[in-house]
XYZ file of C-alpha atoms in Angstrom:
608
model
C 101.361 91.328 84.392
C 97.643 90.971 84.797
C 96.207 94.291 84.213
C 94.144 96.994 82.511
C 94.597 98.742 79.210
C 93.072 101.316 77.268
C 93.128 103.895 74.243
C 90.923 106.564 73.180
C 92.113 107.604 69.741
C 89.244 108.647 67.192
C 91.483 108.963 64.428
C 93.089 105.750 64.461
C 92.241 102.129 63.796
C 91.593 101.359 67.173
C 91.522 97.685 67.409
C 95.126 97.623 66.373
C 95.972 99.958 69.191
C 94.475 97.975 71.687
C 96.035 94.765 70.620
C 99.665 96.295 70.446
C 98.765 97.263 74.018
C 97.481 93.713 74.973
C 100.604 91.941 73.680
C 102.684 93.625 75.836
C 100.873 92.681 79.053
C 100.627 89.215 78.364
C 102.657 86.527 79.952
C 102.889 82.610 79.966
C 100.793 82.495 83.147
C 98.068 84.806 81.580
C 94.539 82.636 81.715
C 92.053 85.532 80.688
C 92.457 87.950 77.461
C 89.252 90.136 77.270
C 88.711 93.307 75.022
C 85.858 95.440 74.143
C 86.446 97.829 71.248
C 84.017 100.629 69.491
C 85.565 102.052 66.179
C 82.783 104.583 65.913
C 84.289 106.391 69.055
C 87.875 105.081 68.797
C 87.879 103.434 72.127
C 89.322 100.124 73.110
C 89.415 98.449 76.596
C 90.589 95.156 78.188
C 92.201 93.096 80.485
C 94.806 90.437 81.089
C 94.143 88.150 84.072
C 95.649 85.150 85.925
C 92.161 84.001 86.307
C 92.724 83.532 90.258
C 90.688 86.177 91.748
C 88.403 87.892 89.112
C 87.078 84.816 87.022
C 83.820 85.997 85.918
C 83.435 87.024 82.103
C 84.248 90.847 81.588
C 83.262 93.516 80.414
C 80.017 93.699 82.181
C 77.536 96.150 80.096
C 74.931 97.714 81.964
C 72.902 100.725 81.283
C 75.281 102.224 78.698
C 78.216 101.628 81.041
C 80.936 98.901 80.926
C 83.434 97.891 83.561
C 86.902 96.304 83.753
C 88.223 95.149 87.029
C 91.310 93.386 88.220
C 92.397 92.584 91.669
C 91.233 91.336 95.127
C 87.775 92.520 96.319
C 87.343 91.130 99.911
C 83.792 92.488 100.807
C 81.609 91.348 98.122
C 78.890 89.936 100.878
C 78.905 93.815 102.275
C 78.527 95.575 98.854
C 75.510 92.886 97.959
C 73.911 93.752 100.870
C 74.016 97.655 100.076
C 72.537 96.547 96.428
C 69.736 94.491 98.085
C 68.767 97.023 100.493
C 68.453 99.559 97.702
C 67.596 97.930 94.546
C 65.369 94.922 93.508
C 68.272 93.533 91.329
C 70.129 90.630 92.136
C 73.684 90.887 90.758
C 75.555 88.023 90.088
C 79.227 89.342 90.533
C 81.157 92.026 91.796
C 81.704 93.932 88.529
C 77.718 94.139 88.494
C 77.310 95.094 92.098
C 80.155 98.012 91.362
C 78.024 99.160 88.144
C 74.849 99.356 90.270
C 76.248 101.178 93.123
C 78.143 103.397 90.791
C 74.908 104.505 89.302
C 73.387 104.901 92.609
C 76.305 106.903 94.443
C 78.891 107.795 91.740
C 82.516 107.856 92.722
C 81.814 107.322 96.323
C 81.468 103.370 95.253
C 85.082 103.280 95.207
C 85.338 104.215 99.004
C 83.376 101.101 99.693
C 85.593 98.728 97.920
C 87.834 96.745 100.325
C 90.970 95.213 98.609
C 93.564 95.762 95.937
C 92.055 96.844 92.695
C 91.998 98.625 89.662
C 89.093 99.673 87.630
C 88.046 101.211 84.249
C 84.598 102.312 83.782
C 83.389 103.713 80.258
C 80.197 105.610 79.981
C 79.009 105.076 76.344
C 76.292 107.827 76.387
C 78.601 110.278 78.059
C 81.798 109.237 76.083
C 83.537 109.406 79.620
C 86.240 107.276 81.002
C 86.644 106.876 84.723
C 89.808 105.250 86.324
C 90.313 104.249 90.038
C 92.777 101.937 91.858
C 92.501 101.020 95.703
C 93.440 102.907 99.108
C 97.069 101.733 98.801
C 97.402 102.067 94.964
C 98.851 98.323 94.907
C 97.671 97.956 91.429
C 98.950 101.260 89.615
C 97.703 102.684 86.488
C 99.937 105.007 84.279
C 98.361 107.088 81.927
C 99.606 109.401 78.899
C 97.890 112.157 76.707
C 98.758 113.492 73.401
C 96.625 115.734 71.470
C 92.966 114.075 71.237
C 94.590 110.705 72.051
C 94.592 109.013 75.561
C 95.884 105.797 76.776
C 96.148 103.945 80.157
C 97.640 100.546 81.232
C 98.894 98.833 84.461
C 102.407 98.826 82.824
C 104.069 101.450 81.258
C 105.279 99.174 78.265
C 101.873 98.892 77.088
C 101.989 102.645 76.641
C 105.186 102.564 74.599
C 103.895 100.191 72.470
C 101.810 103.024 70.864
C 104.089 104.834 68.295
C 102.794 107.939 69.298
C 103.511 107.902 72.891
C 106.707 109.825 73.203
C 109.877 108.593 74.798
C 111.786 111.079 76.548
C 113.519 111.163 79.891
C 111.751 113.568 82.783
C 114.928 115.143 84.287
C 112.672 115.891 87.267
C 112.484 112.096 87.897
C 116.225 111.734 87.611
C 117.072 113.964 90.375
C 114.282 112.512 92.394
C 115.793 109.060 91.772
C 119.525 110.050 92.543
C 118.591 112.096 95.555
C 115.704 110.170 96.858
C 115.732 106.582 95.592
C 112.372 107.188 93.660
C 110.264 109.500 91.533
C 107.979 111.572 93.690
C 104.269 111.863 93.394
C 102.877 111.251 89.980
C 105.908 111.422 87.642
C 107.924 108.394 86.135
C 111.180 108.582 84.430
C 109.476 108.946 81.221
C 108.257 112.330 80.324
C 104.441 112.498 79.443
C 103.780 109.333 81.133
C 102.154 109.910 84.499
C 100.904 107.293 87.429
C 97.488 107.670 88.864
C 98.201 108.514 92.628
C 96.648 106.061 94.945
C 93.073 107.215 96.165
C 92.631 109.596 93.178
C 90.043 109.161 90.212
C 90.784 109.866 86.829
C 88.061 111.355 84.417
C 88.939 111.660 80.721
C 86.078 113.062 78.671
C 86.024 114.561 75.169
C 89.674 115.475 75.222
C 89.667 116.994 78.840
C 91.593 115.297 81.500
C 90.678 115.930 85.411
C 92.044 114.318 88.599
C 89.850 114.160 91.179
C 90.745 113.541 94.860
C 88.525 110.326 95.905
C 89.531 108.303 99.131
C 93.278 109.418 99.831
C 94.990 107.856 102.875
C 95.578 110.655 105.398
C 96.413 110.340 109.031
C 93.966 112.041 111.208
C 94.165 111.098 114.805
C 90.714 111.430 116.751
C 90.283 111.912 120.417
C 89.439 108.839 122.352
C 88.350 107.603 125.494
C 89.191 103.880 124.764
C 91.928 102.508 126.945
C 95.147 100.760 125.224
C 93.715 97.522 125.655
C 90.573 98.365 124.109
C 92.641 99.801 121.188
C 94.770 96.580 120.693
C 91.305 94.467 120.811
C 89.827 96.754 118.196
C 93.223 96.168 116.040
C 93.051 92.485 116.649
C 89.417 92.130 115.516
C 90.027 94.070 112.323
C 93.220 91.859 111.444
C 91.743 88.692 112.000
C 88.590 89.818 109.946
C 91.182 90.805 107.192
C 92.708 87.524 107.131
C 89.325 85.530 107.079
C 88.230 87.531 104.365
C 91.295 86.921 102.176
C 91.048 83.118 102.681
C 87.538 83.160 101.547
C 88.492 83.035 98.142
C 89.522 79.199 98.366
C 92.882 79.965 96.497
C 95.982 78.444 97.605
C 97.790 80.874 99.817
C 101.131 81.026 100.972
C 102.993 83.646 103.428
C 106.382 85.132 102.728
C 108.344 85.044 106.285
C 111.154 87.185 106.752
C 111.172 86.914 110.487
C 110.829 90.608 111.094
C 107.598 92.034 113.094
C 105.042 92.334 110.261
C 105.288 88.772 108.869
C 105.621 87.428 112.411
C 102.332 89.016 113.460
C 100.627 87.645 110.820
C 102.018 84.125 110.940
C 100.791 84.273 114.876
C 97.410 85.449 113.637
C 97.072 82.691 111.016
C 97.917 80.120 113.799
C 95.478 81.751 116.121
C 92.735 81.592 113.648
C 93.621 77.908 112.535
C 94.237 79.131 108.977
C 97.069 76.869 107.626
C 99.340 78.217 105.349
C 102.980 77.224 104.313
C 105.834 79.726 104.783
C 108.544 80.634 102.503
C 111.782 82.419 103.141
C 114.783 83.174 100.851
C 118.155 84.598 101.727
C 122.085 83.999 101.151
C 123.803 81.161 102.875
C 123.890 81.932 106.590
C 120.935 84.379 106.443
C 119.351 85.231 109.937
C 116.387 85.624 107.971
C 115.813 82.229 106.959
C 117.242 80.962 110.545
C 114.598 83.081 112.319
C 111.711 82.160 109.758
C 112.488 78.408 110.251
C 112.291 78.718 114.204
C 108.858 80.768 113.901
C 107.328 78.070 111.527
C 108.455 75.073 113.535
C 106.815 76.891 116.733
C 103.439 76.588 115.291
C 104.279 73.388 113.273
C 103.517 75.105 109.678
C 105.407 73.816 106.482
C 108.516 76.071 105.793
C 110.472 76.153 102.711
C 113.656 77.951 102.941
C 115.647 78.878 99.643
C 119.138 80.006 99.165
C 120.262 83.036 96.844
C 123.174 82.888 94.886
C 126.007 85.413 95.288
C 125.485 86.650 91.740
C 121.722 87.172 91.848
C 122.162 90.882 91.565
C 123.782 90.516 87.987
C 121.657 87.760 86.699
C 118.274 89.373 87.780
C 118.941 93.043 86.746
C 117.428 92.978 83.206
C 114.686 90.819 84.529
C 113.960 93.577 86.951
C 114.099 96.330 84.405
C 111.605 94.615 82.328
C 109.343 94.206 85.081
C 109.537 97.325 86.677
C 110.572 100.042 83.916
C 112.769 101.854 86.131
C 110.236 102.259 88.881
C 112.349 99.827 91.160
C 116.159 99.690 92.391
C 117.790 97.031 90.093
C 119.827 95.777 93.046
C 116.482 94.872 94.905
C 115.654 91.849 92.867
C 115.670 89.083 95.586
C 111.941 88.989 95.160
C 112.018 87.478 91.729
C 112.765 84.356 93.403
C 109.097 84.286 94.697
C 108.022 83.452 91.097
C 108.874 79.897 91.844
C 106.456 79.539 94.463
C 103.549 79.233 91.855
C 104.340 75.631 91.971
C 103.093 75.567 95.541
C 100.687 78.529 95.713
C 98.236 80.672 93.867
C 98.595 83.536 95.975
C 101.175 85.081 98.020
C 100.415 86.756 101.281
C 102.829 89.380 102.144
C 103.310 91.532 105.311
C 103.858 94.839 103.976
C 102.163 97.714 105.859
C 102.132 96.891 109.218
C 105.052 99.017 109.995
C 103.629 101.949 107.984
C 100.173 101.866 109.856
C 101.172 101.066 113.315
C 104.261 103.376 113.638
C 105.162 107.063 113.102
C 107.902 108.351 110.639
C 108.984 110.758 113.518
C 110.143 107.398 115.514
C 112.724 107.060 112.712
C 113.941 110.484 111.525
C 114.063 112.308 114.841
C 116.691 109.469 115.847
C 118.700 109.790 112.669
C 118.473 113.587 111.475
C 119.449 116.766 113.167
C 116.403 118.563 114.152
C 115.752 122.245 112.393
C 114.001 123.901 115.014
C 110.302 125.173 113.629
C 111.204 123.796 110.432
C 109.494 120.133 110.298
C 109.336 120.188 106.370
C 113.069 120.968 106.179
C 114.095 118.324 108.612
C 112.245 115.822 106.891
C 113.773 116.806 103.395
C 116.995 116.168 104.846
C 115.953 113.002 106.424
C 114.556 111.785 102.749
C 117.648 113.021 100.878
C 119.844 109.826 102.022
C 121.202 108.930 98.569
C 123.115 111.565 96.647
C 122.978 114.469 99.368
C 122.007 117.861 98.159
C 125.455 119.340 99.076
C 127.192 117.119 96.356
C 124.575 117.874 93.467
C 126.994 120.545 92.055
C 129.674 118.038 91.685
C 127.535 115.247 90.362
C 124.845 116.618 88.067
C 125.442 118.248 84.822
C 124.232 121.807 83.918
C 120.679 120.693 82.762
C 119.852 118.656 85.791
C 121.497 121.632 88.088
C 118.916 124.092 86.535
C 116.076 121.978 88.269
C 117.852 121.216 91.562
C 114.918 123.287 93.442
C 112.307 120.894 92.160
C 112.565 118.171 94.743
C 112.230 120.442 97.576
C 109.322 122.258 96.349
C 107.546 118.976 95.127
C 107.910 117.514 98.723
C 106.689 120.904 100.488
C 103.755 120.837 97.838
C 102.893 117.044 98.549
C 103.155 117.587 102.446
C 100.936 120.692 102.199
C 98.391 118.539 100.000
C 98.368 116.015 102.604
C 97.674 118.271 105.714
C 98.122 121.896 105.380
C 97.911 122.395 109.387
C 99.714 119.391 111.068
C 103.177 118.806 109.544
C 103.687 115.391 111.674
C 100.549 114.104 109.990
C 101.555 115.271 106.651
C 104.794 113.736 106.990
C 103.146 110.680 108.147
C 100.727 110.627 105.016
C 103.725 111.126 102.807
C 105.644 108.657 104.050
C 102.758 106.110 103.661
C 101.412 107.196 100.079
C 104.578 107.770 98.329
C 107.737 106.145 100.186
C 106.412 103.095 101.762
C 103.888 102.514 98.805
C 106.965 102.714 96.455
C 108.743 100.093 98.571
C 105.946 97.787 98.686
C 105.320 97.901 94.919
C 109.185 97.191 94.430
C 108.195 93.248 95.729
C 104.938 93.340 93.814
C 106.299 94.286 90.568
C 108.484 91.495 90.523
C 105.832 88.574 91.175
C 102.480 89.846 89.973
C 102.754 88.661 86.336
C 103.110 84.914 87.644
C 101.497 84.872 91.177
C 98.424 86.988 92.954
C 99.120 88.748 95.995
C 97.090 89.425 99.011
C 98.099 92.202 101.628
C 96.256 91.796 104.801
C 97.498 94.886 106.580
C 96.398 97.326 103.625
C 92.755 96.365 104.500
C 90.437 99.187 104.085
C 88.985 98.950 107.480
C 92.433 98.353 109.126
C 93.727 101.291 107.381
C 90.908 103.691 108.391
C 91.144 102.529 111.927
C 94.990 102.910 112.228
C 95.178 106.274 110.626
C 92.616 107.530 113.102
C 94.761 106.168 116.262
C 95.890 108.593 118.796
C 99.527 109.183 117.926
C 100.841 107.536 121.189
C 99.298 104.203 120.149
C 101.311 104.282 116.889
C 104.616 104.923 118.685
C 107.133 102.463 118.471
C 104.911 99.895 116.958
C 102.972 99.403 120.455
C 99.805 97.567 118.775
C 101.858 95.210 116.714
C 103.902 94.288 119.969
C 100.783 93.587 121.807
C 99.271 91.664 118.783
C 102.059 89.431 118.854
C 101.993 88.662 122.633
C 98.271 87.911 122.186
C 98.383 85.515 119.356
C 101.893 83.930 120.581
C 103.988 85.130 123.075
C 106.751 82.572 122.508
C 107.415 84.328 118.960
C 108.198 87.369 120.777
C 111.224 85.595 122.671
C 112.702 84.250 119.296
C 115.623 86.340 117.649
C 114.020 89.252 116.230
C 111.324 89.570 118.581
C 110.852 92.453 120.861
C 111.105 90.544 123.807
C 114.286 88.516 122.810
C 117.243 89.420 125.151
C 120.552 87.722 125.091
C 121.995 87.274 128.658
C 125.321 88.897 129.640
C 126.778 85.123 129.813
C 125.501 84.475 126.328
C 127.189 87.446 124.733
C 130.456 86.627 126.605
C 130.347 83.147 125.278
C 129.514 84.229 121.616
C 132.553 86.970 121.808
C 134.895 84.573 123.339
C 134.156 82.004 120.527
C 134.484 84.670 117.792
C 138.037 85.497 119.285
C 138.940 82.186 119.060
C 137.686 81.339 115.551
C 139.344 84.524 114.346
C 142.866 83.802 115.693
C 142.311 80.403 113.911
C 141.616 81.911 110.700
C 144.747 84.076 111.123
C 146.913 80.921 111.318
C 144.899 79.315 108.453
C 143.600 76.722 110.588
C 139.926 77.270 109.720
C 137.936 78.582 106.822
C 137.088 82.433 106.453
C 133.274 81.392 106.424
C 133.068 80.534 109.945
C 133.658 84.192 111.123
C 131.288 85.700 108.633
C 128.645 87.922 110.307
C 125.115 87.041 110.083
C 123.838 87.521 106.817
C 120.265 89.224 106.059
C 118.997 89.925 102.322
C 119.547 93.779 102.728
C 122.736 94.128 104.586
C 124.302 91.372 102.120
C 124.087 94.075 99.270
C 126.993 96.138 100.512
C 129.299 93.122 100.350
C 127.747 91.429 97.093
C 128.516 94.706 94.873
C 132.203 94.372 95.812
C 132.526 90.774 94.953
C 132.804 89.398 91.420
C 131.142 88.856 89.148
C 128.828 91.843 90.513
C 131.808 94.212 90.902
C 133.270 93.684 87.377
C 129.589 94.076 86.073
C 129.065 97.248 87.933
C 132.788 98.569 87.113
C 132.323 97.865 83.055
C 128.727 99.851 83.067
C 129.583 102.910 85.117
C 133.259 103.317 84.456
C 132.517 103.478 80.535
C 132.960 106.660 79.169
C 130.088 106.644 76.617
C 127.487 105.543 79.442
C 124.110 107.011 78.740
C 123.704 108.598 82.144
C 126.598 111.039 81.807
C 124.292 113.024 79.811
C 122.753 113.762 83.653
C 125.702 113.129 85.833
C 129.779 114.103 85.935
C 131.984 111.054 84.757
C 134.677 111.852 87.035
C 132.475 112.143 90.177
C 131.079 108.834 89.463
C 134.373 107.226 88.565
C 135.979 108.499 92.157
C 132.994 107.169 93.918
C 133.012 103.619 92.436
C 136.520 103.628 93.190
C 136.000 104.465 96.988
C 133.288 102.168 97.316
C 135.131 98.868 95.630
C 137.947 99.789 97.875
C 135.856 99.743 100.991
C 136.886 103.315 101.806
C 133.174 104.288 102.260
C 129.911 102.528 101.708
C 128.134 103.996 98.501
C 125.910 100.857 97.893
C 122.800 102.905 97.717
C 124.035 105.406 95.411
C 125.658 102.961 93.118
C 122.454 101.091 93.159
C 120.615 104.446 91.709
C 123.130 104.968 89.306
C 123.079 101.538 87.876
C 119.266 101.672 87.806
C 119.387 104.775 85.355
C 122.051 103.490 83.298
C 120.612 100.121 82.670
C 117.057 101.910 82.291
C 118.439 104.138 79.770
C 120.013 101.430 77.845
C 116.848 99.318 77.564
C 114.344 102.306 76.889
C 116.366 104.796 74.711
């Protein structure tokens, strides 16, 4: 993928080390390959890039500091104005602007940057490395330390290219993955390889590592005398500002359109601003995502491209998902790989992630689906999150070495919640949901395309994040702001299926039910094909059926029912066998559980 990499190893031939990392980041779409090496101090840094956003030559070297940058910075004019106000220098690139501001205000410069980015700054005289990534952590950095050696990269595989980086499974990540669907916080499935959390700053100097809090996203509602209409007006201004800034790059933009609220609002806003953009949707045959997206695009007369996923895409894409995501993404959630094909049409894919995270509260969801434990909000949320293998089955599922750490997930969750907000539990839960759960869901899609396409996330605009997280809680309930924005930009979209104003009449429901009864009888007497009574399809709900159909079923059974499977170091074979049989016989829906088991086993096979 486009990414940064670096290694500090004074006792090794540093050029060879840096080159080993570089080769792991390259792809056939890479346009930029830049590197800086200093053998005298044992430091090597570099970047691989698609050459779409950051096209200026790097590194920039200024006053004994060098900088490498990847990603999208959308407020260069604002940054330039700050430099001009306090300095006589006239920088020619955003990299130079950042270095000048870094000299003036230090780490606070990272708070000024608007966009998705990752930055490495090496202070030559101080022999100090500084790493940072944007508010939402959309361009993550991973790192490892071993003795007097340190390495970092945008992908784990570049760290593994160094033969001194240990390969060992982190048992904490295993119990997190199987219980909650993802490792919590900074850990990965690799022991001793960690992720720099979003909004945090890493400093490595003379063998010492320090993680400092920089610009972490927290929810801090402020008292406000503004009316609902005024809040909607402010949100509208910031969303439009975000979109206009992203179209300034001049790159060919496309919009993924699922038909859900987030992308629906973006399409309506683009139309309102007269920002022409092709839309792209994928799904299986009969997908309601495709049907809704087509209606929405036709409504504003935007070019729309719809593509069909094959029934075996889970099996066919699994290896590519593991290669791209290194165990950080469920191997079944591979449909996003399809967007790679859009490179023939666009350079940058605009996505609708983030709207739901910012303009709703997690309590809207878990209070409806979880038994509330009085006066124990953390415990209530813990059970809401534990939706994969439930805690009560862990003694039957996990082997003894995993059972020894079964208290870890609860303690880690509670520690993170207290870190985000030690006083207000609801705000702590919203911050955890945003920074950990939802960010990982967003990254699931980005990992699959960012080695081919650049991406842009209008909802994860810095100013929009700061505004949304300061809103009084009543304006984040039930996505009130987004619904109002959709009605402002194009109310007709709200009446299309999936919109909040869509409502079938009693007569329409009666006609549909009656027609279905007739079709079911015709199928029963073999006068009509079964496909005519198939339920509406959507990308995520399709997974339940796909896992039970060949060739996916045979593939899953051949892996999980194999007595020599590597995951049986962590889970008990008999329990897994019974679970797979119950799922395949449609006795119970264990799609999520099978997904995590397959992810773990395929990860172990590929990396160990």
